[in-house]
PDB file of C-alpha atoms in Angstrom:
ATOM      1  CA  UNK A 370      25.417-145.317 -65.650  1.00 89.00           C
ATOM      2  CA  UNK A 371      28.522-143.369 -64.652  1.00 97.00           C
ATOM      3  CA  UNK A 372      28.744-140.241 -66.812  1.00 98.00           C
ATOM      4  CA  UNK A 373      31.606-137.764 -66.983  1.00 97.00           C
ATOM      5  CA  UNK A 374      30.719-134.428 -68.552  1.00 96.00           C
ATOM      6  CA  UNK A 375      33.473-132.286 -70.038  1.00 94.00           C
ATOM      7  CA  UNK A 376      31.012-129.671 -71.235  1.00 91.00           C
ATOM      8  CA  UNK A 377      29.034-127.155 -69.127  1.00 93.00           C
ATOM      9  CA  UNK A 378      25.940-127.314 -71.352  1.00 94.00           C
ATOM     10  CA  UNK A 379      25.865-131.114 -71.105  1.00 95.00           C
ATOM     11  CA  UNK A 380      26.268-130.945 -67.333  1.00 96.00           C
ATOM     12  CA  UNK A 381      23.285-128.600 -67.110  1.00 96.00           C
ATOM     13  CA  UNK A 382      21.164-130.929 -69.215  1.00 97.00           C
ATOM     14  CA  UNK A 383      22.237-134.047 -67.319  1.00 98.00           C
ATOM     15  CA  UNK A 384      21.137-132.508 -64.035  1.00 98.00           C
ATOM     16  CA  UNK A 385      17.850-131.439 -65.635  1.00 97.00           C
ATOM     17  CA  UNK A 386      17.291-135.091 -66.605  1.00 98.00           C
ATOM     18  CA  UNK A 387      18.014-136.296 -63.075  1.00 97.00           C
ATOM     19  CA  UNK A 388      21.495-137.640 -63.828  1.00 97.00           C
ATOM     20  CA  UNK A 389      24.398-136.431 -61.670  1.00 97.00           C
ATOM     21  CA  UNK A 390      27.783-136.777 -63.411  1.00 98.00           C
ATOM     22  CA  UNK A 391      30.662-138.447 -61.603  1.00 97.00           C
ATOM     23  CA  UNK A 392      33.028-135.743 -62.869  1.00 97.00           C
ATOM     24  CA  UNK A 393      32.830-132.448 -64.739  1.00 96.00           C
ATOM     25  CA  UNK A 394      34.944-129.788 -66.404  1.00 93.00           C
ATOM     26  CA  UNK A 395      36.418-126.838 -64.540  1.00 90.00           C
ATOM     27  CA  UNK A 396      33.853-124.590 -66.273  1.00 90.00           C
ATOM     28  CA  UNK A 397      30.797-126.498 -65.052  1.00 93.00           C
ATOM     29  CA  UNK A 398      29.077-124.212 -62.553  1.00 93.00           C
ATOM     30  CA  UNK A 399      25.347-124.813 -63.061  1.00 94.00           C
ATOM     31  CA  UNK A 400      23.457-125.983 -61.186  1.00 95.00           C
ATOM     32  CA  UNK A 401      25.460-125.058 -58.066  1.00 95.00           C
ATOM     33  CA  UNK A 402      25.802-128.757 -57.156  1.00 97.00           C
ATOM     34  CA  UNK A 403      28.073-129.178 -60.170  1.00 96.00           C
ATOM     35  CA  UNK A 404      30.766-127.149 -58.417  1.00 95.00           C
ATOM     36  CA  UNK A 405      31.131-129.856 -55.787  1.00 96.00           C
ATOM     37  CA  UNK A 406      31.919-132.643 -58.255  1.00 97.00           C
ATOM     38  CA  UNK A 407      35.422-133.882 -59.168  1.00 96.00           C
ATOM     39  CA  UNK A 408      37.023-131.637 -61.787  1.00 95.00           C
ATOM     40  CA  UNK A 409      38.553-133.307 -64.815  1.00 95.00           C
ATOM     41  CA  UNK A 410      39.902-130.378 -66.834  1.00 90.00           C
ATOM     42  CA  UNK A 411      41.941-127.231 -66.392  1.00 79.00           C
ATOM     43  CA  UNK A 412      43.235-124.352 -68.496  1.00 64.00           C
ATOM     44  CA  UNK A 413      46.423-122.332 -68.762  1.00 52.00           C
ATOM     45  CA  UNK A 414      44.398-119.165 -69.413  1.00 54.00           C
ATOM     46  CA  UNK A 415      43.588-116.986 -66.408  1.00 50.00           C
ATOM     47  CA  UNK A 416      40.028-115.717 -66.855  1.00 58.00           C
ATOM     48  CA  UNK A 417      39.403-114.366 -63.352  1.00 62.00           C
ATOM     49  CA  UNK A 418      38.813-110.607 -63.321  1.00 64.00           C
ATOM     50  CA  UNK A 419      40.580-110.229 -66.656  1.00 65.00           C
ATOM     51  CA  UNK A 420      39.390-108.012 -69.481  1.00 65.00           C
ATOM     52  CA  UNK A 421      38.323-109.347 -72.862  1.00 65.00           C
ATOM     53  CA  UNK A 422      41.512-107.922 -74.412  1.00 66.00           C
ATOM     54  CA  UNK A 423      43.718-109.581 -71.768  1.00 69.00           C
ATOM     55  CA  UNK A 424      42.055-112.962 -72.199  1.00 60.00           C
ATOM     56  CA  UNK A 425      42.323-112.707 -75.979  1.00 58.00           C
ATOM     57  CA  UNK A 426      46.039-111.938 -75.686  1.00 62.00           C
ATOM     58  CA  UNK A 427      46.566-114.933 -73.412  1.00 54.00           C
ATOM     59  CA  UNK A 428      44.743-117.215 -75.871  1.00 54.00           C
ATOM     60  CA  UNK A 429      46.942-116.007 -78.727  1.00 59.00           C
ATOM     61  CA  UNK A 430      50.100-116.679 -76.746  1.00 52.00           C
ATOM     62  CA  UNK A 431      49.241-120.265 -75.803  1.00 53.00           C
ATOM     63  CA  UNK A 432      51.704-122.725 -77.307  1.00 49.00           C
ATOM     64  CA  UNK A 433      49.875-126.040 -77.355  1.00 48.00           C
ATOM     65  CA  UNK A 434      46.544-127.047 -75.874  1.00 54.00           C
ATOM     66  CA  UNK A 435      44.421-124.449 -74.108  1.00 57.00           C
ATOM     67  CA  UNK A 436      42.721-127.108 -71.967  1.00 73.00           C
ATOM     68  CA  UNK A 437      44.149-130.110 -70.126  1.00 83.00           C
ATOM     69  CA  UNK A 438      42.375-133.364 -69.306  1.00 90.00           C
ATOM     70  CA  UNK A 439      43.254-135.129 -66.046  1.00 92.00           C
ATOM     71  CA  UNK A 440      43.407-138.700 -67.330  1.00 93.00           C
ATOM     72  CA  UNK A 441      44.474-140.170 -63.998  1.00 94.00           C
ATOM     73  CA  UNK A 442      41.427-138.796 -62.210  1.00 95.00           C
ATOM     74  CA  UNK A 443      39.242-139.786 -65.138  1.00 95.00           C
ATOM     75  CA  UNK A 444      40.496-143.368 -64.894  1.00 95.00           C
ATOM     76  CA  UNK A 445      39.783-143.415 -61.149  1.00 96.00           C
ATOM     77  CA  UNK A 446      36.164-142.394 -61.789  1.00 96.00           C
ATOM     78  CA  UNK A 447      35.626-145.305 -64.216  1.00 96.00           C
ATOM     79  CA  UNK A 448      32.999-143.598 -66.391  1.00 97.00           C
ATOM     80  CA  UNK A 449      30.767-145.559 -68.754  1.00 97.00           C
ATOM     81  CA  UNK A 450      30.195-142.463 -70.905  1.00 97.00           C
ATOM     82  CA  UNK A 451      32.164-139.301 -71.665  1.00 96.00           C
ATOM     83  CA  UNK A 452      30.217-136.318 -72.979  1.00 95.00           C
ATOM     84  CA  UNK A 453      32.182-133.705 -74.903  1.00 92.00           C
ATOM     85  CA  UNK A 454      31.747-131.339 -77.841  1.00 81.00           C
ATOM     86  CA  UNK A 455      33.066-130.718 -81.351  1.00 72.00           C
ATOM     87  CA  UNK A 456      31.522-127.285 -81.939  1.00 61.00           C
ATOM     88  CA  UNK A 457      34.165-124.850 -80.695  1.00 57.00           C
ATOM     89  CA  UNK A 458      37.942-125.324 -80.563  1.00 60.00           C
ATOM     90  CA  UNK A 459      38.432-122.710 -77.835  1.00 57.00           C
ATOM     91  CA  UNK A 460      35.557-123.669 -75.527  1.00 58.00           C
ATOM     92  CA  UNK A 461      36.536-127.076 -74.155  1.00 61.00           C
ATOM     93  CA  UNK A 462      38.912-130.015 -74.522  1.00 72.00           C
ATOM     94  CA  UNK A 463      39.167-131.063 -78.157  1.00 74.00           C
ATOM     95  CA  UNK A 464      36.915-134.006 -79.002  1.00 80.00           C
ATOM     96  CA  UNK A 465      39.751-135.925 -80.648  1.00 84.00           C
ATOM     97  CA  UNK A 466      41.769-135.664 -77.429  1.00 85.00           C
ATOM     98  CA  UNK A 467      38.821-137.001 -75.447  1.00 89.00           C
ATOM     99  CA  UNK A 468      38.424-139.968 -77.804  1.00 91.00           C
ATOM    100  CA  UNK A 469      42.138-140.735 -77.549  1.00 91.00           C
ATOM    101  CA  UNK A 470      41.972-140.605 -73.747  1.00 91.00           C
ATOM    102  CA  UNK A 471      38.918-142.883 -73.727  1.00 92.00           C
ATOM    103  CA  UNK A 472      40.778-145.423 -75.847  1.00 94.00           C
ATOM    104  CA  UNK A 473      43.505-145.582 -73.206  1.00 94.00           C
ATOM    105  CA  UNK A 474      41.048-146.450 -70.417  1.00 93.00           C
ATOM    106  CA  UNK A 475      40.140-149.989 -69.437  1.00 91.00           C
ATOM    107  CA  UNK A 476      37.306-150.560 -69.822  1.00 92.00           C
ATOM    108  CA  UNK A 477      36.936-148.012 -72.613  1.00 94.00           C
ATOM    109  CA  UNK A 478      33.932-145.702 -72.108  1.00 96.00           C
ATOM    110  CA  UNK A 479      31.603-144.568 -74.842  1.00 96.00           C
ATOM    111  CA  UNK A 480      32.097-141.009 -76.098  1.00 95.00           C
ATOM    112  CA  UNK A 481      29.197-138.727 -76.993  1.00 95.00           C
ATOM    113  CA  UNK A 482      30.477-135.681 -78.893  1.00 93.00           C
ATOM    114  CA  UNK A 483      27.791-133.027 -79.216  1.00 93.00           C
ATOM    115  CA  UNK A 484      28.068-130.690 -82.191  1.00 89.00           C
ATOM    116  CA  UNK A 485      25.128-128.272 -82.295  1.00 91.00           C
ATOM    117  CA  UNK A 486      25.167-125.483 -84.877  1.00 91.00           C
ATOM    118  CA  UNK A 487      21.581-124.266 -84.729  1.00 95.00           C
ATOM    119  CA  UNK A 488      18.931-123.568 -82.122  1.00 97.00           C
ATOM    120  CA  UNK A 489      17.082-126.734 -83.120  1.00 96.00           C
ATOM    121  CA  UNK A 490      20.312-128.759 -82.876  1.00 95.00           C
ATOM    122  CA  UNK A 491      20.870-127.572 -79.317  1.00 95.00           C
ATOM    123  CA  UNK A 492      17.371-128.515 -78.188  1.00 96.00           C
ATOM    124  CA  UNK A 493      17.519-131.855 -80.005  1.00 96.00           C
ATOM    125  CA  UNK A 494      20.678-132.649 -78.034  1.00 96.00           C
ATOM    126  CA  UNK A 495      18.461-132.897 -74.960  1.00 97.00           C
ATOM    127  CA  UNK A 496      16.993-136.036 -76.534  1.00 97.00           C
ATOM    128  CA  UNK A 497      20.424-137.315 -77.641  1.00 96.00           C
ATOM    129  CA  UNK A 498      21.777-137.017 -74.117  1.00 97.00           C
ATOM    130  CA  UNK A 499      18.660-138.612 -72.679  1.00 98.00           C
ATOM    131  CA  UNK A 500      18.990-141.596 -74.992  1.00 97.00           C
ATOM    132  CA  UNK A 501      22.682-141.991 -74.170  1.00 97.00           C
ATOM    133  CA  UNK A 502      22.082-142.115 -70.404  1.00 97.00           C
ATOM    134  CA  UNK A 503      18.838-144.083 -70.350  1.00 97.00           C
ATOM    135  CA  UNK A 504      16.668-141.098 -69.440  1.00 98.00           C
ATOM    136  CA  UNK A 505      14.491-141.082 -72.549  1.00 97.00           C
ATOM    137  CA  UNK A 506      11.239-140.286 -70.741  1.00 98.00           C
ATOM    138  CA  UNK A 507      12.681-137.341 -68.849  1.00 98.00           C
ATOM    139  CA  UNK A 508      14.293-136.030 -72.039  1.00 98.00           C
ATOM    140  CA  UNK A 509      11.038-136.331 -73.964  1.00 97.00           C
ATOM    141  CA  UNK A 510       9.160-134.426 -71.265  1.00 97.00           C
ATOM    142  CA  UNK A 511      11.782-131.690 -71.108  1.00 98.00           C
ATOM    143  CA  UNK A 512      11.897-131.343 -74.896  1.00 97.00           C
ATOM    144  CA  UNK A 513       8.107-131.021 -75.013  1.00 97.00           C
ATOM    145  CA  UNK A 514       8.155-128.295 -72.363  1.00 97.00           C
ATOM    146  CA  UNK A 515      10.872-126.431 -74.262  1.00 97.00           C
ATOM    147  CA  UNK A 516       8.870-126.679 -77.481  1.00 97.00           C
ATOM    148  CA  UNK A 517       5.839-125.125 -75.810  1.00 97.00           C
ATOM    149  CA  UNK A 518       7.879-122.223 -74.475  1.00 96.00           C
ATOM    150  CA  UNK A 519       9.487-121.594 -77.854  1.00 97.00           C
ATOM    151  CA  UNK A 520       6.082-121.662 -79.541  1.00 97.00           C
ATOM    152  CA  UNK A 521       4.828-119.105 -77.026  1.00 96.00           C
ATOM    153  CA  UNK A 522       7.703-116.766 -77.919  1.00 97.00           C
ATOM    154  CA  UNK A 523       7.047-117.282 -81.633  1.00 97.00           C
ATOM    155  CA  UNK A 524       3.393-116.302 -81.210  1.00 97.00           C
ATOM    156  CA  UNK A 525       4.225-113.181 -79.214  1.00 96.00           C
ATOM    157  CA  UNK A 526       6.964-112.282 -81.668  1.00 97.00           C
ATOM    158  CA  UNK A 527       4.624-112.546 -84.638  1.00 97.00           C
ATOM    159  CA  UNK A 528       2.254-110.071 -82.987  1.00 97.00           C
ATOM    160  CA  UNK A 529       5.123-107.781 -82.054  1.00 97.00           C
ATOM    161  CA  UNK A 530       6.593-107.779 -85.559  1.00 98.00           C
ATOM    162  CA  UNK A 531       3.168-107.059 -87.052  1.00 97.00           C
ATOM    163  CA  UNK A 532       2.864-104.032 -84.763  1.00 96.00           C
ATOM    164  CA  UNK A 533       6.450-102.764 -84.621  1.00 95.00           C
ATOM    165  CA  UNK A 534       8.502-104.449 -87.339  1.00 97.00           C
ATOM    166  CA  UNK A 535      11.823-106.206 -86.799  1.00 97.00           C
ATOM    167  CA  UNK A 536      14.509-104.136 -85.060  1.00 98.00           C
ATOM    168  CA  UNK A 537      18.052-104.415 -86.385  1.00 98.00           C
ATOM    169  CA  UNK A 538      19.933-106.541 -83.852  1.00 98.00           C
ATOM    170  CA  UNK A 539      23.604-107.129 -83.108  1.00 98.00           C
ATOM    171  CA  UNK A 540      24.629-109.805 -80.609  1.00 98.00           C
ATOM    172  CA  UNK A 541      28.323-109.874 -79.694  1.00 97.00           C
ATOM    173  CA  UNK A 542      29.859-112.764 -77.780  1.00 94.00           C
ATOM    174  CA  UNK A 543      33.217-111.004 -77.440  1.00 91.00           C
ATOM    175  CA  UNK A 544      34.280-107.363 -77.501  1.00 93.00           C
ATOM    176  CA  UNK A 545      38.068-107.228 -77.873  1.00 89.00           C
ATOM    177  CA  UNK A 546      38.202-108.035 -80.691  1.00 90.00           C
ATOM    178  CA  UNK A 547      34.487-107.738 -81.500  1.00 95.00           C
ATOM    179  CA  UNK A 548      33.012-111.132 -82.383  1.00 95.00           C
ATOM    180  CA  UNK A 549      29.460-111.519 -83.624  1.00 96.00           C
ATOM    181  CA  UNK A 550      27.642-114.480 -82.169  1.00 96.00           C
ATOM    182  CA  UNK A 551      26.906-117.315 -84.552  1.00 95.00           C
ATOM    183  CA  UNK A 552      25.613-120.876 -84.460  1.00 93.00           C
ATOM    184  CA  UNK A 553      22.225-120.845 -82.688  1.00 96.00           C
ATOM    185  CA  UNK A 554      22.116-117.073 -82.064  1.00 97.00           C
ATOM    186  CA  UNK A 555      21.017-116.142 -85.581  1.00 97.00           C
ATOM    187  CA  UNK A 556      18.017-118.469 -85.225  1.00 98.00           C
ATOM    188  CA  UNK A 557      17.182-117.038 -81.825  1.00 98.00           C
ATOM    189  CA  UNK A 558      17.185-113.448 -83.063  1.00 98.00           C
ATOM    190  CA  UNK A 559      14.785-114.402 -85.837  1.00 98.00           C
ATOM    191  CA  UNK A 560      12.443-116.321 -83.541  1.00 98.00           C
ATOM    192  CA  UNK A 561      12.449-113.417 -81.072  1.00 98.00           C
ATOM    193  CA  UNK A 562      11.262-111.010 -83.759  1.00 98.00           C
ATOM    194  CA  UNK A 563      14.527-109.331 -84.685  1.00 98.00           C
ATOM    195  CA  UNK A 564      16.402-108.725 -87.930  1.00 98.00           C
ATOM    196  CA  UNK A 565      19.114-111.388 -87.734  1.00 97.00           C
ATOM    197  CA  UNK A 566      21.093-110.369 -90.827  1.00 97.00           C
ATOM    198  CA  UNK A 567      24.061-109.126 -88.773  1.00 98.00           C
ATOM    199  CA  UNK A 568      24.667-112.544 -87.214  1.00 97.00           C
ATOM    200  CA  UNK A 569      26.730-115.041 -89.235  1.00 96.00           C
ATOM    201  CA  UNK A 570      25.044-118.088 -90.730  1.00 93.00           C
ATOM    202  CA  UNK A 571      27.631-120.362 -89.131  1.00 92.00           C
ATOM    203  CA  UNK A 572      30.195-120.122 -86.327  1.00 92.00           C
ATOM    204  CA  UNK A 573      30.853-116.938 -84.397  1.00 93.00           C
ATOM    205  CA  UNK A 574      33.325-114.743 -86.252  1.00 94.00           C
ATOM    206  CA  UNK A 575      35.406-111.595 -85.718  1.00 95.00           C
ATOM    207  CA  UNK A 576      33.870-108.449 -87.149  1.00 96.00           C
ATOM    208  CA  UNK A 577      35.391-105.037 -87.763  1.00 97.00           C
ATOM    209  CA  UNK A 578      33.999-102.391 -85.459  1.00 97.00           C
ATOM    210  CA  UNK A 579      33.259-100.312 -88.543  1.00 97.00           C
ATOM    211  CA  UNK A 580      30.887-103.038 -89.706  1.00 97.00           C
ATOM    212  CA  UNK A 581      29.018-102.826 -86.396  1.00 97.00           C
ATOM    213  CA  UNK A 582      28.686 -99.071 -86.857  1.00 97.00           C
ATOM    214  CA  UNK A 583      27.542 -99.519 -90.455  1.00 97.00           C
ATOM    215  CA  UNK A 584      24.913-102.055 -89.366  1.00 97.00           C
ATOM    216  CA  UNK A 585      23.635 -99.462 -86.851  1.00 98.00           C
ATOM    217  CA  UNK A 586      21.781-101.943 -84.613  1.00 98.00           C
ATOM    218  CA  UNK A 587      18.619-100.742 -82.954  1.00 98.00           C
ATOM    219  CA  UNK A 588      19.281-103.272 -80.197  1.00 97.00           C
ATOM    220  CA  UNK A 589      22.818-104.197 -79.132  1.00 98.00           C
ATOM    221  CA  UNK A 590      23.209-107.285 -76.948  1.00 97.00           C
ATOM    222  CA  UNK A 591      26.657-107.871 -75.459  1.00 97.00           C
ATOM    223  CA  UNK A 592      27.043-111.392 -74.056  1.00 95.00           C
ATOM    224  CA  UNK A 593      30.765-112.164 -73.783  1.00 93.00           C
ATOM    225  CA  UNK A 594      31.560-115.854 -73.643  1.00 89.00           C
ATOM    226  CA  UNK A 595      32.197-116.905 -70.050  1.00 86.00           C
ATOM    227  CA  UNK A 596      31.403-113.489 -68.532  1.00 89.00           C
ATOM    228  CA  UNK A 597      28.682-112.840 -65.978  1.00 91.00           C
ATOM    229  CA  UNK A 598      26.427-109.804 -66.224  1.00 93.00           C
ATOM    230  CA  UNK A 599      28.668-107.396 -64.320  1.00 92.00           C
ATOM    231  CA  UNK A 600      31.688-108.285 -66.432  1.00 90.00           C
ATOM    232  CA  UNK A 601      29.510-107.844 -69.520  1.00 94.00           C
ATOM    233  CA  UNK A 602      28.754-104.305 -68.308  1.00 93.00           C
ATOM    234  CA  UNK A 603      32.507-103.673 -68.158  1.00 92.00           C
ATOM    235  CA  UNK A 604      32.807-104.993 -71.709  1.00 92.00           C
ATOM    236  CA  UNK A 605      30.168-102.508 -72.864  1.00 94.00           C
ATOM    237  CA  UNK A 606      32.155 -99.793 -71.124  1.00 91.00           C
ATOM    238  CA  UNK A 607      35.153-100.800 -73.253  1.00 89.00           C
ATOM    239  CA  UNK A 608      33.031-100.641 -76.404  1.00 93.00           C
ATOM    240  CA  UNK A 609      31.786 -97.172 -75.501  1.00 93.00           C
ATOM    241  CA  UNK A 610      35.252 -95.747 -76.122  1.00 92.00           C
ATOM    242  CA  UNK A 611      35.183 -96.829 -79.766  1.00 95.00           C
ATOM    243  CA  UNK A 612      34.466 -94.276 -82.488  1.00 96.00           C
ATOM    244  CA  UNK A 613      30.847 -94.167 -83.531  1.00 96.00           C
ATOM    245  CA  UNK A 614      29.495 -95.886 -80.431  1.00 96.00           C
ATOM    246  CA  UNK A 615      27.500 -92.839 -79.376  1.00 94.00           C
ATOM    247  CA  UNK A 616      25.939 -92.619 -82.847  1.00 95.00           C
ATOM    248  CA  UNK A 617      24.440 -96.108 -82.752  1.00 97.00           C
ATOM    249  CA  UNK A 618      20.649 -96.164 -82.745  1.00 97.00           C
ATOM    250  CA  UNK A 619      20.746 -98.688 -79.892  1.00 97.00           C
ATOM    251  CA  UNK A 620      22.737 -96.244 -77.761  1.00 96.00           C
ATOM    252  CA  UNK A 621      20.524 -93.274 -78.600  1.00 95.00           C
ATOM    253  CA  UNK A 622      17.383 -95.259 -77.779  1.00 94.00           C
ATOM    254  CA  UNK A 623      18.721 -96.839 -74.575  1.00 93.00           C
ATOM    255  CA  UNK A 624      18.625-100.362 -76.002  1.00 95.00           C
ATOM    256  CA  UNK A 625      22.106-101.605 -75.172  1.00 96.00           C
ATOM    257  CA  UNK A 626      22.014-104.708 -73.007  1.00 96.00           C
ATOM    258  CA  UNK A 627      24.822-106.369 -71.066  1.00 95.00           C
ATOM    259  CA  UNK A 628      23.981-110.027 -70.620  1.00 94.00           C
ATOM    260  CA  UNK A 629      25.357-112.848 -68.513  1.00 94.00           C
ATOM    261  CA  UNK A 630      26.852-114.734 -71.445  1.00 92.00           C
ATOM    262  CA  UNK A 631      28.009-117.521 -69.143  1.00 89.00           C
ATOM    263  CA  UNK A 632      24.414-118.270 -68.162  1.00 89.00           C
ATOM    264  CA  UNK A 633      22.690-117.190 -71.389  1.00 91.00           C
ATOM    265  CA  UNK A 634      23.484-117.515 -75.099  1.00 93.00           C
ATOM    266  CA  UNK A 635      26.956-119.087 -74.864  1.00 91.00           C
ATOM    267  CA  UNK A 636      25.997-122.596 -73.750  1.00 91.00           C
ATOM    268  CA  UNK A 637      23.827-124.747 -76.041  1.00 93.00           C
ATOM    269  CA  UNK A 638      21.854-126.441 -73.293  1.00 95.00           C
ATOM    270  CA  UNK A 639      18.124-126.479 -72.619  1.00 96.00           C
ATOM    271  CA  UNK A 640      18.656-123.072 -70.974  1.00 95.00           C
ATOM    272  CA  UNK A 641      18.875-121.507 -74.441  1.00 96.00           C
ATOM    273  CA  UNK A 642      15.101-121.208 -74.122  1.00 97.00           C
ATOM    274  CA  UNK A 643      15.680-118.964 -71.090  1.00 95.00           C
ATOM    275  CA  UNK A 644      17.987-116.966 -73.349  1.00 95.00           C
ATOM    276  CA  UNK A 645      15.338-116.760 -76.067  1.00 96.00           C
ATOM    277  CA  UNK A 646      12.750-115.429 -73.630  1.00 95.00           C
ATOM    278  CA  UNK A 647      15.230-112.863 -72.307  1.00 94.00           C
ATOM    279  CA  UNK A 648      16.177-111.805 -75.831  1.00 96.00           C
ATOM    280  CA  UNK A 649      12.541-111.314 -76.760  1.00 96.00           C
ATOM    281  CA  UNK A 650      12.114-109.093 -73.701  1.00 94.00           C
ATOM    282  CA  UNK A 651      14.996-106.943 -74.957  1.00 94.00           C
ATOM    283  CA  UNK A 652      13.700-106.683 -78.523  1.00 96.00           C
ATOM    284  CA  UNK A 653       9.978-106.286 -77.848  1.00 96.00           C
ATOM    285  CA  UNK A 654       9.530-105.334 -74.170  1.00 93.00           C
ATOM    286  CA  UNK A 655       5.939-104.173 -74.673  1.00 93.00           C
ATOM    287  CA  UNK A 656       4.938-107.628 -75.898  1.00 93.00           C
ATOM    288  CA  UNK A 657       7.040-109.780 -73.572  1.00 90.00           C
ATOM    289  CA  UNK A 658       5.684-111.586 -70.535  1.00 83.00           C
ATOM    290  CA  UNK A 659       8.380-109.860 -68.451  1.00 82.00           C
ATOM    291  CA  UNK A 660      10.488-106.732 -68.953  1.00 79.00           C
ATOM    292  CA  UNK A 661      14.273-106.866 -69.397  1.00 79.00           C
ATOM    293  CA  UNK A 662      14.638-105.442 -65.870  1.00 77.00           C
ATOM    294  CA  UNK A 663      12.899-108.536 -64.508  1.00 77.00           C
ATOM    295  CA  UNK A 664      15.715-110.742 -65.802  1.00 83.00           C
ATOM    296  CA  UNK A 665      18.534-110.771 -63.252  1.00 86.00           C
ATOM    297  CA  UNK A 666      21.034-111.776 -65.928  1.00 89.00           C
ATOM    298  CA  UNK A 667      20.404-108.643 -68.023  1.00 92.00           C
ATOM    299  CA  UNK A 668      21.402-105.018 -67.446  1.00 92.00           C
ATOM    300  CA  UNK A 669      20.247-102.178 -69.672  1.00 91.00           C
ATOM    301  CA  UNK A 670      23.274 -99.959 -70.178  1.00 91.00           C
ATOM    302  CA  UNK A 671      22.970 -96.220 -70.754  1.00 82.00           C
ATOM    303  CA  UNK A 672      25.447 -93.486 -71.488  1.00 65.00           C
ATOM    304  CA  UNK A 673      26.319 -91.441 -68.428  1.00 47.00           C
ATOM    305  CA  UNK A 674      29.212 -89.119 -69.261  1.00 40.00           C
ATOM    306  CA  UNK A 675      32.479 -89.255 -71.125  1.00 39.00           C
ATOM    307  CA  UNK A 676      33.176 -92.874 -72.045  1.00 41.00           C
ATOM    308  CA  UNK A 677      31.481 -94.407 -68.998  1.00 44.00           C
ATOM    309  CA  UNK A 678      28.220 -96.318 -68.909  1.00 48.00           C
ATOM    310  CA  UNK A 679      25.471 -96.843 -66.367  1.00 50.00           C
ATOM    311  CA  UNK A 680      23.666-100.139 -65.852  1.00 51.00           C
ATOM    312  CA  UNK A 681      20.039-100.301 -64.803  1.00 60.00           C
ATOM    313  CA  UNK A 682      17.720-103.213 -64.096  1.00 52.00           C
ATOM    314  CA  UNK A 683      18.361-106.767 -63.083  1.00 44.00           C
TER     315      UNK A 683
END
């Protein structure tokens, strides 16, 4: 089967199932082999080395579609299946546009539109993708392995909560403006032994900085969508200039974490289990199999002086 993936999380899962797509989106960068495949999408927004505020301003100024689909190249690749998403309007080509493009191809490929809204949804999509590409056995094996790892975190988290309680947690997937991470993140915080009440029970949503201060998280996890760890550290630096930042319990206790959102949290692939294990290490380091510093996608950020921050670990 010839599969074109317009979604980074789907590309990651396809490779994990032993299926190499014939084409991918411009955002598909994992595993590294994905970068060598034909690119089928582009964007008018310049993300490279831009701040969260700059990217947000560009998004607001876009008149029309944020993402473009190269239909000519898609037709040349003659895919049997297109994998896209319907979860987030600003993350990838709109699913309706993909369906319309598929209808113009001859022969017309099938379209699989993934739409996960919970942690369980994201992991179940491993099976959905496997069934769509004829890799049911590999998908079943991967799903079973993921289930075992999640169960292991649950067991450790139960012991940690019994000993330490649930820390108040805030996970942000954007900083200018602040956006609290939704969808699967609320579930993950709960499984990892944290108080998930700050996270929305639904899509990610903007939140007033005053509400972050009022919530006074004991652990603050900053995982900007599409940013690597170092750019997440810069985003924390931006947050540190906001009023009340220094008074947060997470800041006082040295529990502010800058996370590679591009590799963790943002993409609903099988790698969300990696994210869960990393999150647990941040919330309950004494009970985790590894410390936060052992995760190369995480930096613990401390106050240094003025409005600057210092990153340790990773």
